[in-house]
mmCIF file of C-alpha atoms in Angstrom:
data_model
loop_
_atom_site.group_PDB
_atom_site.id
_atom_site.type_symbol
_atom_site.label_atom_id
_atom_site.label_comp_id
_atom_site.label_asym_id
_atom_site.label_seq_id
_atom_site.Cartn_x
_atom_site.Cartn_y
_atom_site.Cartn_z
ATOM 1 C CA MET A 1 33.520 4.212 1.847
ATOM 2 C CA THR A 2 30.811 2.875 3.791
ATOM 3 C CA HIS A 3 27.848 1.704 1.575
ATOM 4 C CA VAL A 4 24.263 2.509 3.286
ATOM 5 C CA VAL A 5 21.189 1.582 1.509
ATOM 6 C CA VAL A 6 17.760 2.969 3.770
ATOM 7 C CA ALA A 7 14.834 0.716 2.989
ATOM 8 C CA ILE A 8 12.664 2.785 4.952
ATOM 9 C CA ASP A 9 8.579 2.661 5.646
ATOM 10 C CA SER A 10 6.538 5.967 5.413
ATOM 11 C CA PHE A 11 5.696 6.781 8.982
ATOM 12 C CA LYS A 12 2.193 7.055 8.564
ATOM 13 C CA GLY A 13 0.083 10.307 8.721
ATOM 14 C CA SER A 14 3.538 12.026 9.408
ATOM 15 C CA ILE A 15 6.205 11.645 6.131
ATOM 16 C CA SER A 16 6.326 9.536 3.182
ATOM 17 C CA ALA A 17 8.366 6.950 2.336
ATOM 18 C CA ALA A 18 10.613 8.727 0.181
ATOM 19 C CA ALA A 19 10.932 12.067 2.075
ATOM 20 C CA ALA A 20 11.785 9.835 5.259
ATOM 21 C CA ALA A 21 14.741 7.948 3.313
ATOM 22 C CA ARG A 22 16.017 11.480 1.996
ATOM 23 C CA ALA A 23 16.014 13.080 5.415
ATOM 24 C CA LEU A 24 18.116 10.011 7.252
ATOM 25 C CA ALA A 25 20.436 10.171 4.283
ATOM 26 C CA ASP A 26 21.122 13.851 4.911
ATOM 27 C CA GLY A 27 21.661 13.570 8.468
ATOM 28 C CA TRP A 28 24.137 10.541 7.986
ATOM 29 C CA ALA A 29 25.778 13.171 5.132
ATOM 30 C CA THR A 30 26.517 15.791 7.639
ATOM 31 C CA VAL A 31 28.668 12.836 9.825
ATOM 32 C CA ASP A 32 29.947 10.634 6.867
ATOM 33 C CA ASP A 33 29.715 12.899 3.532
ATOM 34 C CA ALA A 34 31.902 10.407 1.891
ATOM 35 C CA ALA A 35 29.353 7.892 2.408
ATOM 36 C CA ARG A 36 27.655 6.102 -0.319
ATOM 37 C CA LEU A 37 24.203 6.830 0.245
ATOM 38 C CA GLU A 38 21.693 4.442 -1.536
ATOM 39 C CA LEU A 39 17.382 4.890 -0.990
ATOM 40 C CA ARG A 40 15.229 2.241 -1.285
ATOM 41 C CA PRO A 41 12.412 3.673 0.086
ATOM 42 C CA MET A 42 9.713 0.972 1.075
ATOM 43 C CA ALA A 43 6.301 0.733 0.870
ATOM 44 C CA ASP A 44 3.891 -2.414 1.642
ATOM 45 C CA GLY A 45 0.891 -1.224 -0.638
ATOM 46 C CA GLY A 46 -0.541 1.871 1.436
ATOM 47 C CA GLU A 47 0.047 5.618 1.403
ATOM 48 C CA GLY A 48 3.371 6.240 -0.049
ATOM 49 C CA THR A 49 4.010 3.284 -2.844
ATOM 50 C CA LEU A 50 3.764 5.521 -5.895
ATOM 51 C CA ASP A 51 6.622 7.601 -4.229
ATOM 52 C CA ALA A 52 8.744 4.430 -2.917
ATOM 53 C CA PHE A 53 8.854 3.034 -6.643
ATOM 54 C CA ALA A 54 9.665 6.547 -8.192
ATOM 55 C CA THR A 55 12.486 6.949 -5.916
ATOM 56 C CA ALA A 56 14.156 3.861 -6.493
ATOM 57 C CA VAL A 57 13.040 2.425 -10.012
ATOM 58 C CA SER A 58 14.695 4.303 -12.602
ATOM 59 C CA ASP A 59 12.780 6.357 -15.788
ATOM 60 C CA THR A 60 9.354 6.186 -14.387
ATOM 61 C CA ARG A 61 6.624 8.246 -15.467
ATOM 62 C CA ARG A 62 3.726 9.289 -12.858
ATOM 63 C CA VAL A 63 0.720 9.873 -15.214
ATOM 64 C CA PRO A 64 -1.699 12.193 -14.155
ATOM 65 C CA VAL A 65 -5.709 11.417 -14.010
ATOM 66 C CA THR A 66 -8.612 12.638 -12.629
ATOM 67 C CA VAL A 67 -11.059 10.076 -10.211
ATOM 68 C CA THR A 68 -14.261 10.299 -8.548
ATOM 69 C CA GLY A 69 -12.789 10.541 -4.686
ATOM 70 C CA PRO A 70 -14.077 8.709 -1.924
ATOM 71 C CA ALA A 71 -16.227 11.843 -0.934
ATOM 72 C CA GLY A 72 -18.055 11.789 -4.934
ATOM 73 C CA THR A 73 -15.932 14.938 -5.821
ATOM 74 C CA PRO A 74 -13.090 15.099 -7.869
ATOM 75 C CA VAL A 75 -8.904 14.027 -7.785
ATOM 76 C CA ALA A 76 -6.244 15.118 -9.071
ATOM 77 C CA ALA A 77 -4.675 12.183 -8.502
ATOM 78 C CA SER A 78 -1.769 9.563 -11.106
ATOM 79 C CA TRP A 79 -0.656 6.573 -11.390
ATOM 80 C CA LEU A 80 3.423 5.208 -12.162
ATOM 81 C CA ARG A 81 4.442 4.008 -15.484
ATOM 82 C CA LEU A 82 7.141 1.697 -14.554
ATOM 83 C CA PRO A 83 9.887 1.002 -17.656
ATOM 84 C CA ALA A 84 9.635 -2.536 -19.815
ATOM 85 C CA GLY A 85 12.450 -4.796 -18.030
ATOM 86 C CA ASP A 86 14.252 -7.991 -18.736
ATOM 87 C CA GLY A 87 12.783 -10.462 -16.600
ATOM 88 C CA ARG A 88 15.202 -8.805 -13.440
ATOM 89 C CA SER A 89 13.396 -5.695 -13.425
ATOM 90 C CA PRO A 90 10.261 -4.283 -12.761
ATOM 91 C CA GLY A 91 8.710 -4.879 -16.448
ATOM 92 C CA ARG A 92 8.502 -8.102 -17.640
ATOM 93 C CA PRO A 93 9.349 -8.714 -21.218
ATOM 94 C CA GLY A 94 6.670 -7.157 -23.243
ATOM 95 C CA GLY A 95 5.562 -4.225 -22.001
ATOM 96 C CA PRO A 96 5.881 -1.648 -19.256
ATOM 97 C CA VAL A 97 3.999 -1.494 -15.639
ATOM 98 C CA GLY A 98 1.321 0.229 -13.955
ATOM 99 C CA VAL A 99 1.936 1.222 -10.721
ATOM 100 C CA VAL A 100 -2.021 2.406 -8.857
ATOM 101 C CA GLU A 101 -1.853 3.533 -5.355
ATOM 102 C CA LEU A 102 -5.618 3.301 -4.112
ATOM 103 C CA ALA A 103 -4.004 5.723 -1.083
ATOM 104 C CA SER A 104 -4.256 8.155 -3.045
ATOM 105 C CA THR A 105 -7.239 7.832 -5.213
ATOM 106 C CA SER A 106 -9.935 6.100 -2.634
ATOM 107 C CA GLY A 107 -7.641 6.563 0.392
ATOM 108 C CA ILE A 108 -9.017 7.454 3.500
ATOM 109 C CA GLU A 109 -6.721 10.335 3.602
ATOM 110 C CA LEU A 110 -8.980 12.463 1.149
ATOM 111 C CA LEU A 111 -11.380 12.812 3.408
ATOM 112 C CA GLY A 112 -9.816 14.721 6.556
ATOM 113 C CA GLU A 113 -11.428 14.460 9.388
ATOM 114 C CA GLN A 114 -15.061 13.166 7.511
ATOM 115 C CA ARG A 115 -15.899 9.445 7.782
ATOM 116 C CA ARG A 116 -18.253 8.466 4.719
ATOM 117 C CA GLY A 117 -18.522 4.571 6.505
ATOM 118 C CA LEU A 118 -21.767 3.748 4.750
ATOM 119 C CA ASP A 119 -20.875 5.883 1.226
ATOM 120 C CA ALA A 120 -17.529 6.150 0.673
ATOM 121 C CA ASP A 121 -16.271 3.280 -2.228
ATOM 122 C CA THR A 122 -13.409 2.519 -4.727
ATOM 123 C CA THR A 123 -14.592 3.847 -7.727
ATOM 124 C CA GLY A 124 -11.638 6.336 -8.058
ATOM 125 C CA PHE A 125 -9.108 3.454 -7.564
ATOM 126 C CA GLY A 126 -10.790 1.375 -10.629
ATOM 127 C CA GLN A 127 -11.046 5.149 -12.842
ATOM 128 C CA ALA A 128 -7.050 5.012 -12.223
ATOM 129 C CA ILE A 129 -6.751 1.364 -13.358
ATOM 130 C CA ALA A 130 -8.297 1.494 -15.970
ATOM 131 C CA ALA A 131 -6.614 5.133 -17.333
ATOM 132 C CA ALA A 132 -3.332 2.507 -16.978
ATOM 133 C CA LEU A 133 -5.397 -0.362 -18.895
ATOM 134 C CA ASP A 134 -6.354 2.138 -21.280
ATOM 135 C CA ALA A 135 -2.555 3.044 -21.627
ATOM 136 C CA GLY A 136 -1.485 -0.228 -22.758
ATOM 137 C CA VAL A 137 0.433 -1.610 -19.729
ATOM 138 C CA ASP A 138 1.721 -5.010 -19.986
ATOM 139 C CA ARG A 139 0.775 -5.439 -15.991
ATOM 140 C CA LEU A 140 -0.576 -3.986 -12.998
ATOM 141 C CA VAL A 141 0.790 -3.404 -9.652
ATOM 142 C CA LEU A 142 -1.970 -2.368 -7.115
ATOM 143 C CA GLY A 143 -1.372 -1.386 -3.573
ATOM 144 C CA ILE A 144 -4.304 -0.909 -1.756
ATOM 145 C CA GLY A 145 -3.600 0.074 2.008
ATOM 146 C CA SER A 146 -5.543 2.999 3.292
ATOM 147 C CA SER A 147 -8.679 2.377 2.293
ATOM 148 C CA SER A 148 -11.915 4.496 3.200
ATOM 149 C CA SER A 149 -14.388 2.439 2.249
ATOM 150 C CA THR A 150 -16.202 -0.828 2.539
ATOM 151 C CA ASP A 151 -17.529 -1.888 0.081
ATOM 152 C CA GLY A 152 -15.832 -5.316 -1.372
ATOM 153 C CA GLY A 153 -14.804 -3.428 -4.611
ATOM 154 C CA ILE A 154 -17.723 -3.394 -6.215
ATOM 155 C CA GLY A 155 -16.796 0.134 -7.170
ATOM 156 C CA MET A 156 -13.841 0.076 -8.849
ATOM 157 C CA LEU A 157 -15.581 -3.595 -10.519
ATOM 158 C CA ARG A 158 -17.869 -1.014 -12.143
ATOM 159 C CA ALA A 159 -14.826 1.496 -13.490
ATOM 160 C CA LEU A 160 -13.834 -1.852 -14.928
ATOM 161 C CA GLY A 161 -17.179 -2.647 -16.768
ATOM 162 C CA ALA A 162 -19.161 -4.907 -14.209
ATOM 163 C CA ARG A 163 -22.535 -4.256 -13.261
ATOM 164 C CA PHE A 164 -24.171 -4.140 -9.417
ATOM 165 C CA THR A 165 -28.306 -4.648 -9.769
ATOM 166 C CA ASP A 166 -31.003 -4.887 -7.018
ATOM 167 C CA ALA A 167 -34.153 -6.793 -8.027
ATOM 168 C CA ALA A 168 -35.720 -3.598 -10.052
ATOM 169 C CA GLY A 169 -32.569 -3.923 -12.525
ATOM 170 C CA ARG A 170 -31.179 -0.543 -11.050
ATOM 171 C CA ASP A 171 -27.547 0.098 -10.009
ATOM 172 C CA VAL A 172 -27.251 -0.520 -6.280
ATOM 173 C CA ALA A 173 -26.271 2.854 -4.245
ATOM 174 C CA PRO A 174 -22.067 3.183 -4.211
ATOM 175 C CA GLY A 175 -20.329 1.814 -0.852
ATOM 176 C CA ALA A 176 -21.532 -0.314 1.598
ATOM 177 C CA ARG A 177 -24.850 1.563 1.218
ATOM 178 C CA GLY A 178 -25.611 -0.573 -1.666
ATOM 179 C CA LEU A 179 -24.424 -4.026 -1.052
ATOM 180 C CA ALA A 180 -27.509 -5.302 1.058
ATOM 181 C CA ASP A 181 -29.373 -4.333 -1.889
ATOM 182 C CA ILE A 182 -27.305 -6.369 -5.216
ATOM 183 C CA ALA A 183 -29.824 -8.641 -6.421
ATOM 184 C CA HIS A 184 -27.811 -9.713 -9.715
ATOM 185 C CA VAL A 185 -24.274 -9.009 -10.813
ATOM 186 C CA ASP A 186 -23.421 -8.877 -14.209
ATOM 187 C CA LEU A 187 -19.335 -9.535 -15.477
ATOM 188 C CA SER A 188 -19.824 -9.865 -18.766
ATOM 189 C CA GLY A 189 -18.386 -6.735 -19.221
ATOM 190 C CA LEU A 190 -15.326 -6.327 -16.925
ATOM 191 C CA ARG A 191 -12.499 -5.583 -18.861
ATOM 192 C CA PRO A 192 -9.633 -8.683 -19.546
ATOM 193 C CA LEU A 193 -6.570 -8.027 -17.158
ATOM 194 C CA PRO A 194 -3.308 -7.367 -18.857
ATOM 195 C CA ALA A 195 -1.311 -9.574 -20.164
ATOM 196 C CA GLY A 196 1.169 -9.561 -17.264
ATOM 197 C CA GLY A 197 -1.378 -10.162 -14.921
ATOM 198 C CA VAL A 198 -2.311 -7.935 -11.790
ATOM 199 C CA ASP A 199 -0.399 -7.944 -8.302
ATOM 200 C CA VAL A 200 -2.045 -6.592 -5.393
ATOM 201 C CA LEU A 201 0.309 -5.476 -2.798
ATOM 202 C CA THR A 202 -1.179 -5.941 0.946
ATOM 203 C CA ASP A 203 0.182 -5.988 4.400
ATOM 204 C CA VAL A 204 -3.039 -7.463 5.969
ATOM 205 C CA SER A 205 -4.337 -11.291 5.598
ATOM 206 C CA ASN A 206 -7.640 -10.935 6.734
ATOM 207 C CA PRO A 207 -10.631 -12.762 4.983
ATOM 208 C CA LEU A 208 -13.426 -11.096 3.626
ATOM 209 C CA LEU A 209 -16.003 -11.704 6.622
ATOM 210 C CA GLY A 210 -16.705 -12.623 10.415
ATOM 211 C CA ALA A 211 -14.856 -11.350 13.223
ATOM 212 C CA ALA A 212 -12.034 -11.280 11.641
ATOM 213 C CA GLY A 213 -13.179 -9.468 8.255
ATOM 214 C CA ALA A 214 -13.336 -5.914 6.200
ATOM 215 C CA ALA A 215 -16.222 -4.557 8.234
ATOM 216 C CA ALA A 216 -15.869 -5.957 12.280
ATOM 217 C CA VAL A 217 -12.170 -5.061 11.882
ATOM 218 C CA PHE A 218 -11.277 -2.541 9.766
ATOM 219 C CA GLY A 219 -15.397 -0.921 9.736
ATOM 220 C CA PRO A 220 -14.568 1.454 12.749
ATOM 221 C CA GLN A 221 -12.262 2.895 11.731
ATOM 222 C CA LYS A 222 -13.790 4.514 8.685
ATOM 223 C CA GLY A 223 -16.737 5.727 10.757
ATOM 224 C CA LEU A 224 -18.819 2.406 11.146
ATOM 225 C CA ASP A 225 -20.958 2.104 14.099
ATOM 226 C CA THR A 226 -21.885 -1.323 15.976
ATOM 227 C CA ALA A 227 -25.089 -1.869 13.716
ATOM 228 C CA GLU A 228 -23.601 -1.034 10.567
ATOM 229 C CA VAL A 229 -20.223 -2.960 10.800
ATOM 230 C CA ALA A 230 -22.802 -5.852 10.957
ATOM 231 C CA ALA A 231 -25.124 -4.470 8.234
ATOM 232 C CA ALA A 232 -22.046 -4.056 5.627
ATOM 233 C CA ASP A 233 -20.346 -7.866 6.629
ATOM 234 C CA ALA A 234 -24.092 -8.845 5.938
ATOM 235 C CA GLY A 235 -23.790 -7.159 2.389
ATOM 236 C CA LEU A 236 -20.474 -8.615 1.778
ATOM 237 C CA SER A 237 -22.017 -11.943 3.043
ATOM 238 C CA ARG A 238 -24.594 -11.503 0.144
ATOM 239 C CA LEU A 239 -22.062 -9.928 -2.386
ATOM 240 C CA ALA A 240 -20.047 -13.359 -1.914
ATOM 241 C CA ASP A 241 -22.638 -15.249 -2.856
ATOM 242 C CA LEU A 242 -23.437 -13.326 -5.792
ATOM 243 C CA VAL A 243 -20.420 -13.902 -7.656
ATOM 244 C CA PRO A 244 -18.263 -16.778 -9.382
ATOM 245 C CA ALA A 245 -16.320 -18.565 -6.761
ATOM 246 C CA GLY A 246 -17.273 -16.498 -4.366
ATOM 247 C CA GLY A 247 -17.158 -18.944 -1.593
ATOM 248 C CA SER A 248 -13.461 -19.181 -1.979
ATOM 249 C CA HIS A 249 -11.998 -16.358 -2.899
ATOM 250 C CA ALA A 250 -14.102 -14.749 0.810
ATOM 251 C CA VAL A 251 -11.866 -16.775 2.311
ATOM 252 C CA ALA A 252 -8.440 -16.421 0.972
ATOM 253 C CA PRO A 253 -6.172 -14.408 2.869
ATOM 254 C CA GLY A 254 -6.089 -10.949 1.777
ATOM 255 C CA ALA A 255 -9.707 -10.746 0.937
ATOM 256 C CA GLY A 256 -10.585 -8.489 3.601
ATOM 257 C CA ALA A 257 -8.098 -5.674 2.782
ATOM 258 C CA ALA A 258 -9.313 -2.398 1.735
ATOM 259 C CA GLY A 259 -12.679 -3.265 2.770
ATOM 260 C CA GLY A 260 -13.109 -6.147 0.597
ATOM 261 C CA THR A 261 -11.052 -4.609 -2.173
ATOM 262 C CA GLY A 262 -9.133 -7.525 -1.891
ATOM 263 C CA PHE A 263 -12.067 -9.664 -2.702
ATOM 264 C CA GLY A 264 -12.664 -7.594 -5.268
ATOM 265 C CA LEU A 265 -9.698 -8.100 -7.268
ATOM 266 C CA LEU A 266 -9.783 -11.785 -7.027
ATOM 267 C CA VAL A 267 -12.502 -11.971 -8.314
ATOM 268 C CA TRP A 268 -11.507 -10.352 -11.324
ATOM 269 C CA GLY A 269 -8.522 -12.664 -11.043
ATOM 270 C CA ALA A 270 -5.527 -10.499 -9.476
ATOM 271 C CA ARG A 271 -2.742 -12.226 -6.979
ATOM 272 C CA LEU A 272 -2.575 -11.207 -3.585
ATOM 273 C CA ALA A 273 1.047 -11.086 -2.594
ATOM 274 C CA PRO A 274 2.206 -9.278 1.118
ATOM 275 C CA GLY A 275 3.256 -5.754 0.241
ATOM 276 C CA ALA A 276 6.750 -5.763 1.436
ATOM 277 C CA ARG A 277 8.139 -8.700 -0.362
ATOM 278 C CA GLU A 278 6.781 -7.685 -3.790
ATOM 279 C CA VAL A 279 7.956 -4.029 -3.688
ATOM 280 C CA SER A 280 11.568 -5.233 -2.918
ATOM 281 C CA SER A 281 11.161 -7.429 -5.654
ATOM 282 C CA LEU A 282 10.429 -4.670 -8.005
ATOM 283 C CA ILE A 283 12.990 -2.583 -6.596
ATOM 284 C CA GLY A 284 15.658 -4.875 -6.562
ATOM 285 C CA LEU A 285 16.543 -4.270 -2.736
ATOM 286 C CA ALA A 286 18.313 -8.203 -2.315
ATOM 287 C CA ASP A 287 20.762 -6.706 -4.923
ATOM 288 C CA ALA A 288 21.079 -3.487 -3.143
ATOM 289 C CA ILE A 289 21.542 -5.088 0.114
ATOM 290 C CA ALA A 290 24.067 -7.522 -1.262
ATOM 291 C CA ASP A 291 26.770 -5.133 -2.082
ATOM 292 C CA ALA A 292 26.085 -3.154 1.278
ATOM 293 C CA ASP A 293 27.789 -2.490 4.539
ATOM 294 C CA LEU A 294 24.755 -1.323 6.152
ATOM 295 C CA VAL A 295 21.350 -1.612 5.996
ATOM 296 C CA VAL A 296 18.710 1.078 7.788
ATOM 297 C CA THR A 297 15.237 0.275 7.891
ATOM 298 C CA GLY A 298 12.445 1.507 10.108
ATOM 299 C CA GLU A 299 8.415 2.557 10.138
ATOM 300 C CA GLY A 300 6.142 5.047 12.207
ATOM 301 C CA ALA A 301 5.768 2.681 14.808
ATOM 302 C CA PHE A 302 7.698 -0.749 15.369
ATOM 303 C CA ASP A 303 5.878 -3.032 18.311
ATOM 304 C CA GLY A 304 5.267 -6.414 18.707
ATOM 305 C CA GLN A 305 3.072 -6.662 15.460
ATOM 306 C CA SER A 306 5.827 -5.576 13.277
ATOM 307 C CA ALA A 307 7.329 -8.609 13.219
ATOM 308 C CA ALA A 308 4.002 -9.789 10.780
ATOM 309 C CA GLY A 309 5.086 -8.788 7.187
ATOM 310 C CA LYS A 310 6.161 -5.407 8.447
ATOM 311 C CA VAL A 311 8.627 -3.701 6.339
ATOM 312 C CA PRO A 312 11.517 -3.835 8.528
ATOM 313 C CA ALA A 313 10.908 -7.047 9.631
ATOM 314 C CA TYR A 314 11.113 -8.188 6.103
ATOM 315 C CA VAL A 315 14.024 -5.969 5.292
ATOM 316 C CA ALA A 316 16.050 -7.369 8.115
ATOM 317 C CA GLU A 317 15.433 -10.986 6.898
ATOM 318 C CA LEU A 318 16.873 -9.906 3.705
ATOM 319 C CA ALA A 319 19.662 -8.448 5.405
ATOM 320 C CA ALA A 320 20.541 -11.433 7.368
ATOM 321 C CA GLN A 321 20.465 -14.109 4.323
ATOM 322 C CA ALA A 322 22.833 -11.505 2.749
ATOM 323 C CA GLY A 323 24.523 -11.115 6.628
ATOM 324 C CA VAL A 324 24.431 -7.450 6.183
ATOM 325 C CA ALA A 325 24.017 -6.115 9.397
ATOM 326 C CA VAL A 326 20.575 -4.062 9.633
ATOM 327 C CA ALA A 327 19.629 -1.079 11.876
ATOM 328 C CA LEU A 328 15.822 0.259 12.541
ATOM 329 C CA VAL A 329 14.593 3.988 13.407
ATOM 330 C CA ALA A 330 11.108 4.793 14.171
ATOM 331 C CA GLY A 331 9.163 7.105 15.347
ATOM 332 C CA ARG A 332 8.220 4.981 18.371
ATOM 333 C CA ILE A 333 9.774 1.661 19.369
ATOM 334 C CA ALA A 334 7.420 -0.171 21.928
ATOM 335 C CA PRO A 335 8.214 -1.743 24.847
ATOM 336 C CA ASP A 336 7.123 -5.056 23.895
ATOM 337 C CA ALA A 337 9.019 -5.077 20.396
ATOM 338 C CA ASP A 338 11.762 -7.521 19.719
ATOM 339 C CA THR A 339 14.598 -5.520 18.215
ATOM 340 C CA ALA A 340 16.957 -8.151 18.289
ATOM 341 C CA ALA A 341 18.008 -8.555 15.029
ATOM 342 C CA PHE A 342 19.259 -4.827 14.458
ATOM 343 C CA VAL A 343 22.459 -3.845 15.311
ATOM 344 C CA ALA A 344 21.447 -0.478 16.752
ATOM 345 C CA SER A 345 17.875 1.126 17.283
ATOM 346 C CA VAL A 346 16.759 4.923 17.325
ATOM 347 C CA SER A 347 13.497 6.285 18.263
ATOM 348 C CA LEU A 348 12.699 9.490 17.283
ATOM 349 C CA THR A 349 10.239 9.883 20.251
ATOM 350 C CA ASP A 350 13.200 10.016 22.528
ATOM 351 C CA LEU A 351 15.512 11.754 20.151
ATOM 352 C CA ALA A 352 12.823 14.945 20.011
ATOM 353 C CA GLY A 353 11.802 14.186 24.117
ATOM 354 C CA SER A 354 7.990 13.389 22.760
ATOM 355 C CA ALA A 355 5.660 11.681 20.829
ATOM 356 C CA ALA A 356 3.976 15.145 19.805
ATOM 357 C CA ALA A 357 7.646 16.999 19.466
ATOM 358 C CA SER A 358 8.705 13.818 16.557
ATOM 359 C CA LEU A 359 5.587 13.796 15.315
ATOM 360 C CA GLY A 360 5.780 18.046 14.835
ATOM 361 C CA ASP A 361 9.093 17.999 12.387
ATOM 362 C CA PRO A 362 9.535 14.311 11.431
ATOM 363 C CA ALA A 363 12.189 15.143 8.688
ATOM 364 C CA ARG A 364 14.009 17.219 11.517
ATOM 365 C CA TRP A 365 14.337 13.827 13.764
ATOM 366 C CA LEU A 366 15.238 11.635 11.336
ATOM 367 C CA ARG A 367 18.238 13.748 10.010
ATOM 368 C CA ALA A 368 19.429 13.471 14.251
ATOM 369 C CA ALA A 369 18.755 9.529 13.494
ATOM 370 C CA GLY A 370 20.892 9.441 10.652
ATOM 371 C CA ALA A 371 23.163 11.545 12.124
ATOM 372 C CA ALA A 372 22.966 9.722 15.014
ATOM 373 C CA LEU A 373 23.482 5.980 13.401
ATOM 374 C CA ALA A 374 26.629 7.347 11.033
ATOM 375 C CA ARG A 375 28.990 8.900 14.284
#
């Protein structure tokens, strides 16, 4: 009996990692129904992180919470409670783990086609974190991909008890708009970290400021024009000047993630970690791979940048360490992509005949890819 581990990332904007893994496994089973198909959907901290954990880890529980979304309106979201563990599984001795996803509380997908570059903020993300703390989790795991804002994490920190006020002592406006007016930062009311700490999942290593920083690199996709990018960068610089150890936090790899939310979390005392590596550890991926005959991984677009900390490259590295073959499935495989690590690679675009067709029904073409690999 062939043992296949399916460790695939989401196809962003198309299908979640959990749904992609199920579709691929269904396709494999149409050709080889005796195979043992073990689903370990992956994530790097963006959309689908909660789904990936819920599929790969037993005894999880979704806890509903209503938060203030990036448009300033209520959003029905949830955080995920993982069971306490024994040091080899998600929970550490002492209590359960709470997983909170920025994408589902303050993410850009919540805005649809609308963009609120100056006004979207991370309040909802902070409210969901506070809800998990209120429930008594021992440790937090935070996914911060797919952000809608460039607020340096001040909305999140406010929801956790911090204050950011102007020269007159008034709370500054939400989002990047308020950064320029910050005159005083009061962290005395900030909630303490849980006993097991806070681990932050991110797939970017950008600093907070400058040409490679949060505003310059990610601001335009969130709706900031050229002048607003410059203003946001200046506002983030002002923020860094006003918080303790702000200068050192600002240059830390990942501080610029999620519009500077990485920076805000460093100010709180959290640890930033490469998302794929941390998720794989939490879901026990290495142990699953060690017993497999084949691993199937993938993502929406596999290109020249996919080797830089993305899910497929990391899964391929784990498979190589275990001496297990690995195959790739992607929505699109770019001409510059290095697929040498994979025994087989399948492009949904090639199977469907066009990118539009594969995007229109990704589950269908993932099933087709699974069947093709099984053959």
